[in-house]
Amino acid sequence: MNTTTSTAYDTTEQITQEVLRRYEQTPDPRLREIMLSLVRHLHAFAKDVRLTSEEWLFAMKALEETGRWCAPGRNEFIIFSDALGLSMLTVTQDYRRPAGATEPTLLGPFLLEGAPRFEMGADISAGAQGTPLHAQGRVLDLQGQPVAHAVIDVWHSDDRGLYDVQDGFEENGAWARGQLTTGADGRWRFWSVMPVDYPIPQDGTAIEMLRATTGRSMRPAHLHFRIVAQGQRPLVTHIFDRQSQVLHDDAVFGVRPSLVADFVRHPAGTAPDGRVMGAAFCTLDYDFVMAPA
Ligand code: BEZ
Ligand code: FE
């Protein structure tokens, strides 16, 4: 009897065909579709660039190191996905937005589940540094009716361009982050501080990749929002500051013109809620329109 092993792996094409044959047995049809396409594209990529074992091992070690930069509130893999344009690609192809609904954008790496809850109109800055910002608006449905009981998560940078999770979160807890729930009028309102243009984290693996490639790492000043309400499609989006210097050059491709708004600069005076401000402050007005679930 001939005991020599099969020669099925002699050519790269044989390897690809053999792997595909095995994954064709995946029971779930969607998972099968995804895995077969993934194998085809991964193998084609490796052949296209004639990937060496040494290069692939370097990539595996980079992924291992990337895992070390992940914890609640910081997901380094999301930064890679954002920087490679994959986050915006999936957001765009997945979200069939009816005309008039607010455009979504990427989630980013810094969402924290279970953020502190605040009363509507409260100051969520919790000591964050920056120019005071009064932000308000409405959550509406497609018919223009207020959406009650919408749960709004908001998070953003301080005036150094840092998020709470990047700066002593264990000791200081959350700041410039909170959860608000709309009442019957669908209105939202809070005090915080102005976000600024900032570079993506300077201390992970994603920035190493960007330094070696595009050299672009800035994000335009923005507030993050996630809005969840019964009967409506969850909305993940940002509001960008029209005065940002880098609106045209977002490192993660997240800017959409409809999400750029006026953060109005004011001298000392009276704020929209009647508070008398002894120094300069900013205001923002923005209505979100939810798409039905
Ligand atoms: C953010 O918007 O918070 C963000 C997005 C991508 C990379 C880093 C930060
Ligand atoms: Fe951000």
Short mmCIF file of C-alpha atoms and ligand atoms in Angstrom, two decimals:
data_model
loop_
_atom_site.label_atom_id
_atom_site.label_comp_id
_atom_site.label_asym_id
_atom_site.label_seq_id
_atom_site.Cartn_x
_atom_site.Cartn_y
_atom_site.Cartn_z
CA MET A 1 0.00 0.00 0.00
CA ASN A 2 1.26 3.46 -0.84
CA THR A 3 1.62 5.30 2.49
CA THR A 4 2.97 8.59 1.13
CA THR A 5 0.85 11.54 2.22
CA SER A 6 -1.44 13.34 -0.12
CA THR A 7 0.14 15.94 -2.35
CA ALA A 8 -2.91 18.19 -2.00
CA TYR A 9 -0.83 21.05 -0.58
CA ASP A 10 1.82 21.19 -3.29
CA THR A 11 0.55 24.39 -4.88
CA THR A 12 -0.98 27.47 -3.35
CA GLU A 13 -4.09 26.90 -5.47
CA GLN A 14 -4.50 23.38 -4.02
CA ILE A 15 -4.25 24.79 -0.51
CA THR A 16 -6.96 27.37 -1.19
CA GLN A 17 -9.27 24.76 -2.75
CA GLU A 18 -8.76 22.33 0.13
CA VAL A 19 -9.52 25.02 2.75
CA LEU A 20 -12.62 26.14 0.84
CA ARG A 21 -13.86 22.52 0.60
CA ARG A 22 -13.69 22.23 4.39
CA TYR A 23 -15.44 25.53 5.18
CA GLU A 24 -18.19 24.67 2.71
CA GLN A 25 -19.44 22.35 5.46
CA THR A 26 -20.29 25.31 7.75
CA PRO A 27 -23.94 24.67 8.77
CA ASP A 28 -25.15 28.27 9.16
CA PRO A 29 -25.64 29.73 5.66
CA ARG A 30 -24.61 33.31 6.52
CA LEU A 31 -21.53 32.16 8.42
CA ARG A 32 -20.69 29.87 5.47
CA GLU A 33 -20.97 32.79 3.05
CA ILE A 34 -18.77 34.99 5.23
CA MET A 35 -16.10 32.33 5.87
CA LEU A 36 -15.83 31.23 2.23
CA SER A 37 -15.46 34.82 1.07
CA LEU A 38 -12.98 35.57 3.85
CA VAL A 39 -10.81 32.59 2.93
CA ARG A 40 -10.93 33.48 -0.78
CA HIS A 41 -9.96 37.11 -0.18
CA LEU A 42 -7.33 36.37 2.48
CA HIS A 43 -5.65 33.80 0.29
CA ALA A 44 -5.81 36.07 -2.75
CA PHE A 45 -4.27 38.89 -0.70
CA ALA A 46 -1.43 36.68 0.56
CA LYS A 47 -0.71 35.52 -3.00
CA ASP A 48 -1.01 39.03 -4.42
CA VAL A 49 1.71 40.46 -2.15
CA ARG A 50 3.64 37.15 -1.96
CA LEU A 51 3.37 37.37 1.84
CA THR A 52 6.36 35.81 3.61
CA SER A 53 6.16 33.70 6.77
CA GLU A 54 8.20 36.35 8.55
CA GLU A 55 5.77 39.12 7.58
CA TRP A 56 2.76 37.04 8.62
CA LEU A 57 4.35 36.28 12.00
CA PHE A 58 4.98 40.02 12.45
CA ALA A 59 1.25 40.61 11.81
CA MET A 60 0.26 37.90 14.31
CA LYS A 61 2.46 39.50 16.96
CA ALA A 62 0.99 42.92 16.17
CA LEU A 63 -2.50 41.47 16.72
CA GLU A 64 -1.35 39.96 20.03
CA GLU A 65 0.01 43.35 21.09
CA THR A 66 -3.22 45.03 19.92
CA GLY A 67 -5.20 42.79 22.28
CA ARG A 68 -3.15 44.16 25.16
CA TRP A 69 -4.46 47.66 24.36
CA CYS A 70 -8.08 46.61 24.82
CA ALA A 71 -10.14 47.11 27.99
CA PRO A 72 -13.62 48.47 28.73
CA GLY A 73 -13.65 51.95 27.16
CA ARG A 74 -10.69 51.36 24.82
CA ASN A 75 -10.83 48.90 21.91
CA GLU A 76 -7.67 49.09 19.80
CA PHE A 77 -9.12 46.76 17.14
CA ILE A 78 -11.87 49.34 16.54
CA ILE A 79 -9.20 51.96 15.89
CA PHE A 80 -7.66 49.69 13.23
CA SER A 81 -11.11 49.14 11.71
CA ASP A 82 -11.73 52.91 11.75
CA ALA A 83 -8.32 53.78 10.28
CA LEU A 84 -8.72 51.21 7.48
CA GLY A 85 -12.10 52.68 6.52
CA LEU A 86 -13.92 49.44 7.36
CA SER A 87 -16.05 50.98 10.10
CA MET A 88 -17.44 53.65 7.78
CA LEU A 89 -17.86 51.12 4.97
CA THR A 90 -20.03 48.84 7.12
CA VAL A 91 -21.96 51.76 8.67
CA THR A 92 -22.71 53.07 5.19
CA GLN A 93 -23.77 49.82 3.56
CA ASP A 94 -25.72 48.58 6.58
CA TYR A 95 -27.80 51.64 7.37
CA ARG A 96 -30.55 52.12 4.82
CA ARG A 97 -31.44 55.64 5.90
CA PRO A 98 -34.78 57.07 4.92
CA ALA A 99 -34.60 60.65 3.61
CA GLY A 100 -34.61 63.08 6.49
CA ALA A 101 -33.13 60.74 9.11
CA THR A 102 -29.89 61.76 10.80
CA GLU A 103 -26.81 60.19 9.25
CA PRO A 104 -24.85 57.70 11.33
CA THR A 105 -21.11 57.60 11.66
CA LEU A 106 -18.62 55.30 13.36
CA LEU A 107 -18.76 54.34 17.02
CA GLY A 108 -15.07 54.78 17.82
CA PRO A 109 -13.16 52.92 20.53
CA PHE A 110 -14.22 54.87 23.63
CA LEU A 111 -17.88 53.98 24.33
CA LEU A 112 -18.39 52.80 27.93
CA GLU A 113 -21.53 50.85 28.76
CA GLY A 114 -23.13 51.92 32.04
CA ALA A 115 -22.05 55.57 31.88
CA PRO A 116 -23.19 57.86 34.72
CA ARG A 117 -26.83 58.97 34.41
CA PHE A 118 -27.77 62.65 34.60
CA GLU A 119 -30.93 64.69 34.85
CA MET A 120 -31.77 66.59 31.67
CA GLY A 121 -29.86 69.91 31.69
CA ALA A 122 -27.16 68.72 34.11
CA ASP A 123 -23.43 69.38 33.78
CA ILE A 124 -21.80 66.14 32.60
CA SER A 125 -18.24 67.53 32.49
CA ALA A 126 -17.43 66.25 36.03
CA GLY A 127 -14.37 68.49 36.20
CA ALA A 128 -13.19 68.12 32.58
CA GLN A 129 -11.12 71.09 31.37
CA GLY A 130 -12.37 73.38 28.65
CA THR A 131 -14.63 76.21 27.54
CA PRO A 132 -18.16 75.65 28.90
CA LEU A 133 -20.58 74.26 26.31
CA HIS A 134 -24.37 74.30 26.50
CA ALA A 135 -25.72 71.70 24.05
CA GLN A 136 -29.38 71.08 23.32
CA GLY A 137 -31.83 69.83 20.73
CA ARG A 138 -34.63 67.37 20.14
CA VAL A 139 -34.96 63.69 19.30
CA LEU A 140 -37.66 63.40 16.62
CA ASP A 141 -39.15 60.59 14.58
CA LEU A 142 -39.45 60.73 10.79
CA GLN A 143 -42.85 62.42 11.10
CA GLY A 144 -41.29 65.21 13.19
CA GLN A 145 -42.89 64.01 16.42
CA PRO A 146 -40.85 64.06 19.66
CA VAL A 147 -39.38 60.72 20.72
CA ALA A 148 -39.96 60.19 24.46
CA HIS A 149 -37.82 57.91 26.67
CA ALA A 150 -34.93 57.99 24.20
CA VAL A 151 -31.74 57.00 26.02
CA ILE A 152 -28.87 59.22 24.90
CA ASP A 153 -25.25 58.32 25.60
CA VAL A 154 -22.87 61.22 24.98
CA TRP A 155 -19.06 61.21 25.29
CA HIS A 156 -16.31 63.52 24.09
CA SER A 157 -12.80 64.90 24.63
CA ASP A 158 -11.66 67.72 26.90
CA ASP A 159 -9.58 70.69 25.74
CA ARG A 160 -6.39 68.58 25.72
CA GLY A 161 -8.02 66.24 23.22
CA LEU A 162 -8.20 63.40 25.74
CA TYR A 163 -11.10 61.17 26.83
CA ASP A 164 -11.66 60.11 30.44
CA VAL A 165 -10.58 56.54 29.58
CA GLN A 166 -7.19 57.86 28.43
CA ASP A 167 -6.39 59.77 31.59
CA GLY A 168 -6.53 58.08 34.99
CA PHE A 169 -10.00 56.59 34.61
CA GLU A 170 -9.37 54.14 37.47
CA GLU A 171 -8.71 56.98 39.93
CA ASN A 172 -10.87 59.80 38.55
CA GLY A 173 -13.83 57.92 37.07
CA ALA A 174 -15.92 59.19 34.15
CA TRP A 175 -15.93 62.78 32.91
CA ALA A 176 -17.34 64.41 29.79
CA ARG A 177 -19.55 61.36 29.47
CA GLY A 178 -23.10 60.60 30.53
CA GLN A 179 -26.50 59.17 29.84
CA LEU A 180 -29.70 61.23 29.57
CA THR A 181 -33.29 60.18 28.90
CA THR A 182 -35.73 62.36 26.99
CA GLY A 183 -39.14 63.27 28.38
CA ALA A 184 -42.42 63.62 26.49
CA ASP A 185 -41.11 66.67 24.59
CA GLY A 186 -38.16 64.68 23.13
CA ARG A 187 -35.78 67.47 24.19
CA TRP A 188 -32.18 66.89 25.27
CA ARG A 189 -29.88 69.38 26.97
CA PHE A 190 -26.66 69.32 28.96
CA TRP A 191 -23.68 71.38 30.00
CA SER A 192 -20.15 70.15 29.35
CA VAL A 193 -16.94 71.53 27.82
CA MET A 194 -15.96 72.13 24.21
CA PRO A 195 -14.28 69.18 22.47
CA VAL A 196 -11.19 69.98 20.38
CA ASP A 197 -9.39 68.47 17.38
CA TYR A 198 -7.31 65.58 18.67
CA PRO A 199 -4.96 62.86 17.46
CA ILE A 200 -6.00 59.23 17.87
CA PRO A 201 -4.27 57.59 20.87
CA GLN A 202 -0.51 58.01 20.68
CA ASP A 203 0.19 54.90 22.72
CA GLY A 204 -1.18 51.85 20.93
CA THR A 205 -0.54 49.72 17.86
CA ALA A 206 -2.96 51.58 15.55
CA ILE A 207 -0.89 54.77 15.73
CA GLU A 208 2.24 52.76 14.88
CA MET A 209 0.51 51.51 11.76
CA LEU A 210 -0.59 55.04 10.80
CA ARG A 211 2.88 56.49 11.41
CA ALA A 212 4.34 53.88 9.07
CA THR A 213 1.68 54.48 6.39
CA THR A 214 -0.60 57.53 5.91
CA GLY A 215 0.98 59.72 8.58
CA ARG A 216 -2.54 61.05 9.29
CA SER A 217 -3.92 60.74 12.80
CA MET A 218 -6.11 63.78 13.55
CA ARG A 219 -9.85 63.75 14.24
CA PRO A 220 -11.98 66.92 13.96
CA ALA A 221 -13.57 68.15 17.22
CA HIS A 222 -16.84 66.32 17.85
CA LEU A 223 -19.38 65.01 20.35
CA HIS A 224 -20.32 61.31 20.19
CA PHE A 225 -23.95 60.25 20.54
CA ARG A 226 -25.67 56.89 20.77
CA ILE A 227 -29.47 57.16 20.89
CA VAL A 228 -31.69 54.17 21.63
CA ALA A 229 -35.48 54.41 21.66
CA GLN A 230 -38.30 51.92 21.34
CA GLY A 231 -39.60 51.55 17.79
CA GLN A 232 -36.59 53.46 16.35
CA ARG A 233 -33.39 52.20 14.83
CA PRO A 234 -30.48 52.83 17.24
CA LEU A 235 -28.46 55.80 16.03
CA VAL A 236 -24.70 56.11 16.51
CA THR A 237 -23.37 59.41 15.31
CA HIS A 238 -21.22 62.49 15.99
CA ILE A 239 -21.78 66.24 15.81
CA PHE A 240 -18.66 67.94 14.40
CA ASP A 241 -17.56 71.51 15.06
CA ARG A 242 -17.68 73.57 11.84
CA GLN A 243 -14.64 75.54 13.07
CA SER A 244 -12.41 72.45 13.24
CA GLN A 245 -9.17 72.79 11.27
CA VAL A 246 -9.18 69.16 10.12
CA LEU A 247 -12.75 68.52 8.93
CA HIS A 248 -11.37 67.58 5.49
CA ASP A 249 -8.77 65.18 6.88
CA ASP A 250 -10.37 62.91 9.49
CA ALA A 251 -7.95 60.01 10.09
CA VAL A 252 -10.92 57.63 10.28
CA PHE A 253 -13.15 58.99 7.47
CA GLY A 254 -16.10 59.73 9.80
CA VAL A 255 -17.15 63.24 8.72
CA ARG A 256 -20.41 63.71 6.84
CA PRO A 257 -21.51 67.22 5.89
CA SER A 258 -24.93 66.87 7.57
CA LEU A 259 -23.19 66.18 10.91
CA VAL A 260 -21.18 69.42 10.87
CA ALA A 261 -22.81 72.05 13.07
CA ASP A 262 -22.23 75.49 14.53
CA PHE A 263 -20.79 75.48 18.00
CA VAL A 264 -21.50 79.19 18.55
CA ARG A 265 -18.85 81.13 20.51
CA HIS A 266 -20.22 83.74 22.97
CA PRO A 267 -18.58 86.31 25.25
CA ALA A 268 -19.54 86.32 28.95
CA GLY A 269 -23.30 86.72 29.29
CA THR A 270 -26.51 84.79 29.75
CA ALA A 271 -26.72 81.18 28.52
CA PRO A 272 -29.86 79.68 26.92
CA ASP A 273 -30.97 78.21 30.25
CA GLY A 274 -30.65 81.58 32.03
CA ARG A 275 -27.31 80.81 33.67
CA VAL A 276 -25.12 83.90 33.88
CA MET A 277 -21.65 83.09 32.56
CA GLY A 278 -18.71 85.12 33.82
CA ALA A 279 -16.48 84.03 30.91
CA ALA A 280 -16.77 83.00 27.26
CA PHE A 281 -18.91 79.95 26.50
CA CYS A 282 -20.32 78.05 23.52
CA THR A 283 -23.76 76.81 22.51
CA LEU A 284 -24.96 74.09 20.17
CA ASP A 285 -28.45 73.34 18.87
CA TYR A 286 -29.03 70.11 16.95
CA ASP A 287 -32.08 67.93 16.29
CA PHE A 288 -31.70 64.19 15.71
CA VAL A 289 -34.19 62.41 13.47
CA MET A 290 -34.49 58.69 14.12
CA ALA A 291 -35.27 56.12 11.43
CA PRO A 292 -37.98 53.61 12.31
CA ALA A 293 -36.80 50.18 13.50
C1 BEZ B 1 -13.06 58.69 18.56
O1 BEZ B 1 -13.76 59.37 17.85
O2 BEZ B 1 -13.22 58.75 19.76
C2 BEZ B 1 -11.96 57.89 17.94
C3 BEZ B 1 -12.16 57.28 16.73
C4 BEZ B 1 -11.13 56.55 16.16
C5 BEZ B 1 -9.92 56.45 16.80
C6 BEZ B 1 -9.73 57.07 18.02
C7 BEZ B 1 -10.75 57.79 18.59
FE FE B 2 -14.08 60.87 19.47
#
